[in-house]
Amino acid sequence: MPFVRKEDLKDMELPSLIDIIFLLLIFFLVTYSFSEMGEETGPARSIFDLPEALGESPVLEEEVLRTLLFQIEHKDSKDIHSPKVVYALWPSLSDSITLSQALVKAREDSSLHAEFPDGFLQLPDEEFQSTPPCTLIANSIARYKARYFHNVSVTNTIEIRAAKDTEFRIIDFIMDCCAAYQDTIPRIVFHTLATQGD
Amino acid sequence: MAFKPWNSNKRKMQLVSLIDMVFILLVFFLVTIFIVREPREEMRLAVPTPENKPGRAQILIQLLPSDEFFMIDESAMPVVESVFRDVENRFGYLSVQNLQQKKKEVVFRVLTERFTYPAEQLSHKIQQLLNKANRSPNEKYFVLIRCPDEVPYARVIEVIEKLSQAQYNNVIYGCVGGSLEEIRNCKQIRIVTEIDEKGIKRDNLWITF
Amino acid sequence: MNLNYAQQKKSSYLQWFIGGGVTLAIISVLVIRTLMMQGLPYDEMFLSSYALVDSLEIPPRPGIAGIIITGPKIEPVYFKIDVQRAGLRKLDWDEIVAWDRTADVKIRATITDDGSLVFDEVTDVYCPGHTSAGRIIASVVKTWAYTPYKTGTIRFWFNVASTGQKLTIDVRGLKRKPGIPGKIDVFNGLLYYIDGLSRRDVNSNGIVRF
């Protein structure tokens, strides 16, 4: 009687399985990331011209807006001589709104953005403070403070996200508006890019 | 009849596959690290808002439109005292008001000549301050940064970025708008002897707007 | 044989199970982490296992109504024996006691502008009946010098037999030197240079009458 050998049991090739899983994972990670970088959800964060500094905490991509934020940029991001525009970005209590979503909304709503006039640096203080962007800034801070900042707290902050070449006069005006409420708004938070080499 | 040995199909360790797997893991982590790093992170930098009272500081950094900066600290006091004595000796015949005005003009001129530096020296000066702060962790140093309207705010951020590198976080900063012209046109520059909250007597330089 | 085959088969299923499980676990951790990181602020992603005490305080804020630059410390100066001076001699109290247990010597001296102690050994030293002790004490005290912050009259009374007031120093006649700016405080330091005398036996603010 001929003996029939049982078939060799096929053992699982574990390393090969893991190889394939990781290869697939890497493939999907890389393709997902590249596709996200190409997406236009607003101005690409990586090209916004922020000054460099190491701050207190990182801002993750597409993070929910935490407080009133003023974004100051050139009207035409490719032309550094174009006038500066300020956008007032309001957070939302009911649904989380990200910075880019708020920016899109502010661009569409004329009550949430205003352009600085040419030669605003030479204007005397009273005239400068009555320009539309300064009025927008002052009113936004006043409304936001009335709604959300009831007590003195170090966590009451207003954020500024401004192009590197934004003149200090604009920043100074925002700081003065906050200073009018004494210790109620004790700090302003600047968005900066992490310094090179970190 | 030849039988195949009973344990012939005993598995041997797949060394090549193991090495292969290690390399795959390596590539995986390298790729994920690079993805996380690009684009550069945004950070939050908190700066205190100003208040309407005289600003006390150990160091004053006045940024200038011409890329230079004016920086004074306690080392300016002997210079101011010496200028005041000199002006009193030479112009003692003037009325009190005119003498004050003269002192202010001369002291401003001497201070700006002696304590204005080119932009390249900013890092060095701040590093000297940080070294001093690192040697005395229990002392707090407040730096007042004044910036003219037309200067880009990124220059202030640059100064703050350097100041925030103090080892013991004992260098505190604040920034306000202001120009050197405002200091030149101030009401009065004088030295006032004061006792601080620790009971230490100091000669403080008062610039009143 | 059947038993071995069954064991091997079981072992094979077990390997599949473990391998698959580990791989799925790694993938699910990565996927969950990526999902977690979407939209949440960084400092709200992870909760600490202990309650953090809110120790934030309002930071110091810069002022705009004027500038006050803190100046250097004004250190006070001390009027005291200047141990750096050449020729300074220490008075050995035990020697004085050995000479005369009841020695009672008064000295009236003047501090000059440079801090030197000046007196006449005949008219400014009062030591009735204790001339030897008086001479020794006077010869040592004459070498004493002080830091140049005060001038005027200083009086010493060496009363060896006393308990608690073996040395009394009268500084009422001293005034701060005119050239010293008013903002600098001048305090009295150690006004005697004596070995073997306890501080408890010294009164540096006493009255000495001739």
XYZ file of C-alpha atoms in Angstrom:
617
model
C 0.000 0.000 0.000
C 1.568 3.287 -0.952
C 1.888 5.807 1.849
C 0.368 9.175 1.161
C 2.140 11.895 2.845
C -0.088 14.425 4.372
C 0.458 17.786 2.914
C 2.831 19.920 4.765
C 0.912 22.306 6.905
C 1.263 25.779 5.619
C 2.585 27.941 8.422
C 1.782 31.597 8.339
C 4.560 33.780 6.992
C 4.272 36.358 9.754
C 7.117 38.749 8.779
C 5.848 38.951 5.239
C 2.373 39.765 6.490
C 3.677 42.599 8.633
C 5.791 43.838 5.724
C 2.758 44.130 3.523
C 0.647 45.808 6.232
C 3.280 48.477 6.887
C 3.845 49.064 3.189
C 0.147 49.646 2.718
C 0.052 51.916 5.739
C 2.960 54.011 4.499
C 1.393 54.241 1.080
C -1.909 55.529 2.424
C -0.256 57.891 4.914
C 1.909 59.499 2.265
C -0.844 59.821 -0.308
C -3.290 61.189 2.300
C -0.804 63.793 3.524
C 0.120 64.987 0.082
C -3.502 65.255 -0.921
C -4.230 67.357 2.179
C -1.380 69.714 1.494
C -2.755 70.375 -1.956
C -6.237 71.089 -0.705
C -7.361 74.704 -0.755
C -9.361 75.174 2.443
C -8.300 78.771 2.749
C -4.896 80.407 2.451
C -2.379 77.597 2.960
C -1.000 78.014 6.450
C 2.503 77.231 5.393
C 2.682 80.326 3.172
C 1.211 82.853 5.621
C 3.982 85.271 6.385
C 4.162 85.082 10.190
C 7.181 86.224 12.146
C 9.243 83.532 13.828
C 9.319 82.880 17.541
C 9.010 79.975 19.897
C 5.677 80.381 21.622
C 3.933 78.838 24.568
C 1.823 76.253 22.834
C 1.514 74.965 19.289
C -1.461 75.656 17.072
C -2.408 72.493 15.273
C -3.577 72.547 11.726
C -7.279 73.249 11.435
C -7.586 73.861 15.141
C -10.867 75.131 16.471
C -10.883 78.888 17.030
C -10.649 79.578 20.755
C -11.143 83.293 21.025
C -11.564 86.421 18.930
C -8.745 86.541 16.420
C -7.684 89.399 14.172
C -5.965 88.335 10.993
C -4.077 91.116 9.237
C -2.742 90.467 5.789
C -2.216 92.068 2.420
C -5.329 92.330 0.281
C -3.378 90.555 -2.426
C -1.138 88.006 -0.740
C 1.216 88.043 -3.708
C 1.656 91.835 -3.700
C 3.364 93.226 -0.603
C 2.453 96.775 -1.657
C -1.272 96.066 -1.647
C -3.190 97.604 1.264
C -3.568 95.730 4.528
C -6.889 94.187 5.475
C -8.030 93.155 8.931
C -10.423 90.250 9.385
C -12.283 89.718 12.638
C -12.642 85.969 13.196
C -15.220 85.013 15.761
C -15.281 81.586 17.409
C -18.541 79.692 17.579
C -20.025 78.269 20.779
C -22.565 76.035 19.115
C -20.339 74.283 16.567
C -16.570 74.256 16.387
C -15.331 76.576 13.719
C -11.737 76.384 12.574
C -9.528 79.332 11.749
C -9.768 78.747 8.012
C -13.555 78.385 8.139
C -13.863 81.622 10.109
C -11.590 83.341 7.623
C -13.721 82.254 4.695
C -16.775 83.569 6.531
C -15.028 86.879 7.322
C -14.016 87.314 3.689
C -17.604 86.945 2.577
C -19.124 89.151 5.254
C -18.295 92.835 4.790
C -19.026 93.573 8.457
C -16.161 91.309 9.464
C -13.366 92.826 7.427
C -12.036 96.262 6.565
C -9.170 97.695 4.603
C -6.633 100.167 5.964
C -6.501 103.345 3.899
C -3.330 104.368 2.106
C -1.088 106.529 4.216
C -2.714 105.456 7.487
C 0.669 105.772 9.186
C 0.650 109.524 8.683
C -2.863 110.023 10.025
C -3.199 111.735 13.397
C -4.431 109.500 16.192
C -8.089 110.583 16.180
C -8.398 110.135 12.431
C -6.659 106.787 12.497
C -8.903 105.538 15.283
C -12.011 106.455 13.305
C -10.976 104.558 10.140
C -13.185 101.552 9.316
C -10.649 98.872 10.307
C -9.987 100.517 13.684
C -13.705 100.879 14.272
C -14.141 97.198 13.417
C -11.356 96.218 15.826
C -12.644 98.385 18.676
C -16.253 97.269 18.245
C -15.314 93.597 17.950
C -13.271 93.726 21.140
C -16.018 95.594 22.969
C -18.707 93.116 21.891
C -16.534 90.111 22.587
C -15.552 91.408 25.997
C -19.183 92.138 26.906
C -20.212 88.662 25.882
C -17.416 86.469 27.195
C -15.043 88.298 29.526
C -17.042 88.905 32.668
C -14.263 88.492 35.205
C -10.613 89.360 35.355
C -8.680 86.315 34.236
C -5.307 85.654 32.678
C -7.058 83.340 30.206
C -8.989 86.255 28.688
C -7.005 86.827 25.518
C -7.403 88.208 22.046
C -5.327 86.656 19.282
C -3.516 88.347 16.438
C -2.337 86.615 13.322
C -0.549 89.196 11.229
C 1.838 89.249 8.309
C 5.435 89.939 9.289
C 5.481 93.402 7.797
C 2.380 94.619 9.642
C 3.151 98.033 11.045
C 3.281 98.236 14.812
C 0.708 101.026 14.804
C -2.014 98.490 14.029
C -0.817 96.097 16.714
C -0.491 98.994 19.148
C -4.076 100.015 18.474
C -5.367 96.519 19.191
C -3.327 96.427 22.401
C -4.678 99.826 23.435
C -8.253 98.662 22.841
C -7.606 95.692 25.127
C -5.798 97.879 27.662
C -8.933 100.038 27.978
C -10.491 97.178 29.947
C -7.580 97.118 32.435
C -6.886 93.648 33.833
C -9.906 92.071 32.126
C -7.862 91.443 28.988
C -4.321 91.253 30.359
C -2.703 89.502 27.398
C -2.650 89.404 23.644
C -1.574 86.221 21.898
C 0.456 86.434 18.708
C 0.566 83.624 16.209
C 4.135 83.005 15.162
C 5.924 80.330 13.219
C 8.141 78.010 15.229
C 11.744 79.090 14.777
C 13.893 77.201 12.309
C 15.895 74.357 13.689
C 13.228 73.184 16.125
C 11.800 2.907 1.810
C 13.102 6.200 2.725
C 11.096 8.212 5.127
C 11.529 11.898 5.346
C 12.695 12.780 8.823
C 9.784 13.479 11.154
C 10.805 17.045 12.004
C 11.935 17.978 8.532
C 9.418 20.737 8.169
C 10.452 22.407 11.424
C 10.515 26.105 10.789
C 13.816 27.874 10.633
C 13.999 31.574 11.572
C 13.342 33.778 8.578
C 16.263 36.165 9.102
C 15.885 37.949 5.806
C 12.262 38.713 6.488
C 13.089 39.949 9.963
C 15.621 42.423 8.568
C 13.122 43.393 5.913
C 10.552 44.141 8.602
C 13.002 46.248 10.585
C 13.727 48.355 7.516
C 10.059 48.764 6.811
C 9.523 50.013 10.365
C 12.392 52.416 9.931
C 10.971 53.806 6.715
C 7.552 54.064 8.320
C 8.787 56.172 11.222
C 10.998 58.314 9.005
C 8.092 59.099 6.727
C 5.707 59.903 9.563
C 8.259 62.162 11.236
C 8.767 64.148 8.057
C 5.067 64.429 7.450
C 4.525 65.768 10.947
C 7.309 68.326 10.505
C 6.021 69.895 7.321
C 4.631 72.516 7.236
C 6.234 74.444 10.148
C 4.112 74.671 13.286
C 2.408 77.830 14.339
C 2.974 78.794 17.934
C 1.192 81.081 20.349
C 3.182 83.838 21.977
C 1.483 85.745 24.795
C 2.387 89.378 25.406
C 0.870 91.512 28.201
C -1.301 94.459 27.246
C -0.187 97.927 28.346
C -1.725 99.995 31.127
C -2.021 103.698 31.658
C 0.573 104.314 34.335
C 4.344 104.847 34.316
C 6.097 101.720 33.149
C 8.725 100.334 35.503
C 11.442 98.310 33.893
C 14.996 97.236 34.465
C 15.835 97.611 30.793
C 14.424 99.809 28.064
C 14.806 98.804 24.425
C 13.628 101.466 22.007
C 13.534 100.204 18.443
C 14.412 102.788 15.831
C 13.163 103.012 12.219
C 16.734 102.931 10.975
C 17.296 99.336 12.147
C 19.279 100.547 15.139
C 18.102 100.313 18.695
C 18.499 102.325 21.869
C 18.968 100.323 25.060
C 19.493 101.543 28.606
C 19.590 99.904 31.992
C 20.999 100.731 35.430
C 24.428 101.371 33.912
C 23.034 104.621 32.444
C 22.491 106.087 35.915
C 26.079 107.153 36.620
C 26.170 108.790 33.167
C 22.985 110.722 33.909
C 24.249 111.795 37.342
C 27.503 112.985 35.903
C 25.707 114.956 33.162
C 23.376 116.553 35.717
C 26.333 117.621 37.900
C 28.117 119.011 34.879
C 25.072 120.972 33.690
C 24.438 122.337 37.188
C 28.024 123.529 37.384
C 27.992 125.177 33.962
C 24.450 126.521 33.849
C 23.720 127.145 37.499
C 22.730 130.715 36.657
C 19.614 129.546 34.791
C 16.176 129.520 36.373
C 14.951 126.231 37.809
C 12.694 125.539 34.824
C 15.314 126.372 32.237
C 17.897 124.343 34.120
C 15.576 121.325 34.070
C 15.070 121.783 30.347
C 18.798 122.065 29.776
C 19.487 118.943 31.809
C 16.875 117.044 29.827
C 18.314 118.104 26.475
C 21.896 117.339 27.363
C 21.106 114.029 29.045
C 19.006 112.901 26.082
C 21.793 113.765 23.662
C 24.445 111.995 25.741
C 22.307 108.896 26.309
C 21.372 108.513 22.654
C 24.992 108.943 21.595
C 26.286 106.441 24.084
C 23.537 103.830 24.149
C 22.394 103.545 20.524
C 23.604 100.385 18.839
C 23.395 98.876 15.340
C 20.940 96.029 14.799
C 23.743 93.423 14.631
C 24.505 93.987 18.306
C 20.984 93.201 19.482
C 21.637 89.482 19.950
C 24.842 90.177 21.831
C 23.240 92.727 24.149
C 20.297 90.484 24.890
C 22.632 87.563 25.502
C 24.495 89.679 28.079
C 21.182 90.357 29.776
C 20.248 86.672 29.686
C 23.623 85.713 31.173
C 23.010 88.166 33.999
C 19.499 86.794 34.522
C 20.758 83.207 34.471
C 23.315 84.034 37.166
C 20.584 85.364 39.464
C 17.543 83.110 39.122
C 15.738 84.815 42.023
C 15.888 88.253 40.433
C 13.203 89.271 37.973
C 14.094 91.445 35.008
C 11.418 93.417 33.236
C 12.256 94.568 29.727
C 10.178 97.348 28.206
C 10.224 97.296 24.410
C 9.048 100.449 22.656
C 8.345 100.330 18.973
C 7.558 103.226 16.615
C 4.380 103.071 14.549
C 6.030 102.512 11.193
C 8.314 99.653 12.235
C 7.047 96.119 11.394
C 5.918 94.302 14.505
C 8.084 91.324 13.525
C 11.061 93.216 14.969
C 9.376 93.256 18.372
C 8.621 89.564 18.098
C 12.283 88.973 17.250
C 13.353 90.708 20.480
C 10.738 88.835 22.509
C 11.847 85.544 20.979
C 15.396 86.160 22.181
C 14.281 87.312 25.630
C 12.144 84.221 26.160
C 15.269 82.060 26.124
C 16.084 82.878 29.759
C 16.899 79.662 31.581
C 14.799 80.398 34.676
C 12.000 82.338 32.948
C 12.909 85.377 35.032
C 13.015 87.794 32.118
C 9.572 89.332 31.652
C 8.805 91.643 28.747
C 6.174 94.041 27.628
C 5.849 96.074 24.458
C 4.236 99.426 23.854
C 4.144 101.868 20.970
C 6.465 104.822 21.179
C 9.321 106.591 19.472
C 12.604 108.159 20.500
C 11.107 111.542 19.613
C 8.571 111.097 22.380
C 11.390 110.605 24.850
C 13.174 113.650 23.471
C 9.985 115.704 23.925
C 9.150 114.352 27.365
C 8.306 116.727 30.205
C 11.179 115.789 32.434
C 14.093 113.427 32.911
C 15.262 113.109 36.508
C 16.756 110.745 39.031
C 14.569 109.811 41.975
C 15.850 107.876 44.977
C 13.256 105.283 45.936
C 12.970 102.354 48.302
C 11.480 99.288 46.652
C 9.200 96.677 48.228
C 12.233 94.708 49.408
C 13.527 97.759 51.266
C 16.409 98.335 48.859
C 17.249 101.940 48.072
C 17.801 102.712 44.392
C 18.364 105.678 42.132
C 15.713 105.319 39.425
C 15.612 107.214 36.149
C 12.223 108.815 35.650
C 11.138 109.885 32.171
C 7.817 111.692 32.477
C 5.676 112.246 29.374
C 1.064 11.321 14.949
C -2.454 12.668 14.825
C -1.821 14.420 18.077
C 1.262 16.215 16.705
C -0.587 17.248 13.611
C -3.413 18.654 15.697
C -0.926 20.493 17.893
C 0.804 21.988 14.915
C -2.486 23.069 13.402
C -3.510 24.646 16.675
C -0.164 26.388 16.899
C -0.578 27.690 13.379
C -4.023 29.174 14.146
C -2.586 30.715 17.272
C 0.181 32.392 15.282
C -2.351 33.798 12.840
C -4.412 35.090 15.695
C -1.510 36.724 17.508
C 0.054 38.187 14.381
C -3.197 39.527 13.095
C -4.129 40.894 16.483
C -0.857 42.764 16.926
C -1.044 44.257 13.455
C -4.639 45.346 13.893
C -3.800 46.841 17.286
C -0.975 48.942 15.831
C -3.107 50.141 12.957
C -6.050 51.002 15.188
C -3.831 52.996 17.587
C -2.489 55.042 14.682
C -5.936 55.624 13.209
C -7.488 56.599 16.529
C -4.608 58.996 17.281
C -4.982 60.680 13.892
C -8.707 61.081 14.426
C -8.147 62.437 17.910
C -5.729 65.040 16.634
C -8.243 66.507 14.237
C -9.811 69.664 15.491
C -8.839 69.373 19.133
C -6.576 71.955 20.666
C -3.281 70.373 21.582
C -3.490 71.070 25.289
C -6.974 69.616 25.447
C -6.041 66.306 23.840
C -4.508 64.722 26.887
C -5.854 64.919 30.418
C -3.377 64.715 33.246
C -4.012 62.110 35.876
C -3.908 64.695 38.653
C -5.726 67.957 39.031
C -3.557 70.909 38.089
C -3.811 73.797 40.499
C -4.589 77.008 38.638
C -1.598 79.103 39.622
C -1.750 81.598 36.782
C -1.450 85.192 37.846
C -1.868 88.376 35.865
C 1.579 89.095 34.418
C 3.164 92.515 34.997
C 1.959 94.891 32.316
C 4.016 97.656 30.692
C 3.053 101.233 31.393
C 2.623 103.955 28.801
C 2.360 107.068 30.935
C 6.080 107.328 31.540
C 9.206 105.236 31.902
C 10.992 104.387 35.139
C 14.271 102.584 34.711
C 15.361 100.853 37.894
C 18.771 102.023 38.923
C 21.576 100.350 40.820
C 21.283 99.521 44.505
C 22.475 102.262 46.805
C 24.505 100.361 49.313
C 24.812 101.847 52.789
C 28.276 102.446 54.206
C 29.515 101.509 57.649
C 31.525 103.643 60.015
C 33.707 101.038 61.711
C 37.269 100.085 62.555
C 39.247 100.033 59.320
C 41.185 96.800 59.631
C 43.122 97.550 56.407
C 45.011 100.417 58.004
C 48.674 99.912 58.713
C 49.816 99.953 62.321
C 46.454 98.917 63.776
C 46.841 97.136 67.134
C 44.387 94.938 68.924
C 43.782 95.441 72.640
C 44.209 92.221 74.609
C 41.551 92.316 77.306
C 43.023 89.469 79.300
C 46.294 91.384 79.493
C 44.479 94.450 80.847
C 42.697 92.335 83.440
C 46.007 90.791 84.439
C 47.544 94.237 84.827
C 44.706 95.750 86.772
C 41.401 94.091 87.629
C 39.856 97.395 88.643
C 41.145 99.520 85.784
C 38.877 102.477 85.022
C 40.042 104.458 82.003
C 38.227 107.104 79.953
C 39.497 108.414 76.635
C 38.132 111.359 74.663
C 39.251 111.347 71.042
C 38.550 113.064 67.738
C 37.904 111.293 64.438
C 39.522 113.227 61.600
C 38.449 113.436 57.951
C 40.530 110.430 56.974
C 39.162 108.313 59.864
C 42.222 108.585 62.146
C 41.727 108.688 65.898
C 43.502 111.589 67.532
C 43.833 112.440 71.244
C 46.324 113.843 73.727
C 47.550 111.201 76.163
C 47.811 113.773 78.943
C 44.612 115.776 78.657
C 42.298 113.345 76.931
C 42.975 110.207 78.999
C 41.344 109.975 82.435
C 42.517 107.078 84.613
C 42.654 107.981 88.326
C 44.961 105.570 90.143
C 45.297 103.228 87.196
C 48.139 104.809 85.315
C 49.754 101.609 83.992
C 46.521 100.269 82.615
C 45.709 103.716 81.306
C 49.015 103.929 79.463
C 48.598 100.481 77.888
C 45.054 101.148 76.790
C 45.864 104.604 75.446
C 48.861 103.333 73.469
C 46.715 100.720 71.728
C 43.655 102.907 71.168
C 45.877 105.568 69.582
C 46.566 103.132 66.691
C 42.912 102.629 65.902
C 41.529 104.099 62.654
C 38.038 104.137 61.141
C 36.425 104.213 57.716
C 36.147 107.893 56.660
C 32.355 108.371 56.904
C 31.979 110.249 60.169
C 33.910 112.886 62.020
C 33.672 114.389 65.472
C 34.234 113.356 69.050
C 34.179 109.787 70.292
C 34.604 108.735 73.912
C 35.597 105.379 75.387
C 35.188 104.168 78.940
C 37.075 101.014 79.893
C 35.626 99.780 83.187
C 37.271 96.391 83.797
C 35.530 95.676 87.121
C 32.019 96.294 85.762
C 29.558 93.511 84.910
C 27.789 94.008 81.633
C 29.347 97.354 80.754
C 33.081 96.796 80.652
C 33.357 99.041 77.602
C 31.098 101.995 76.867
C 31.411 104.017 73.688
C 29.814 107.440 73.359
C 29.129 108.306 69.704
C 26.856 111.312 70.271
C 29.584 113.640 69.073
C 29.949 111.973 65.662
C 28.364 113.449 62.524
C 28.342 112.109 58.982
C 31.059 113.597 56.812
C 29.753 116.502 54.682
C 30.896 115.155 51.286
C 28.763 112.015 51.466
C 25.520 112.284 49.376
C 22.377 112.295 51.476
C 20.916 109.232 49.763
C 23.711 107.026 51.136
C 22.922 105.737 54.623
C 25.811 105.649 57.086
C 25.517 103.078 59.830
C 27.788 102.287 62.752
C 29.680 99.018 62.621
C 32.259 97.584 65.009
C 33.813 100.520 66.860
C 36.478 98.732 68.888
C 39.330 96.354 68.190
C 39.580 94.194 71.279
C 40.380 90.524 71.742
C 38.876 88.640 74.660
C 35.920 90.910 75.355
C 32.398 89.586 74.937
C 29.905 91.728 72.973
C 27.515 91.464 75.900
C 29.943 93.558 77.937
C 30.044 96.374 75.394
C 27.633 99.268 75.095
C 28.256 101.031 71.765
C 25.586 103.702 72.342
C 26.278 104.730 75.861
C 27.077 108.019 77.572
C 30.602 108.748 78.813
C 31.064 111.803 80.996
C 34.396 113.195 81.904
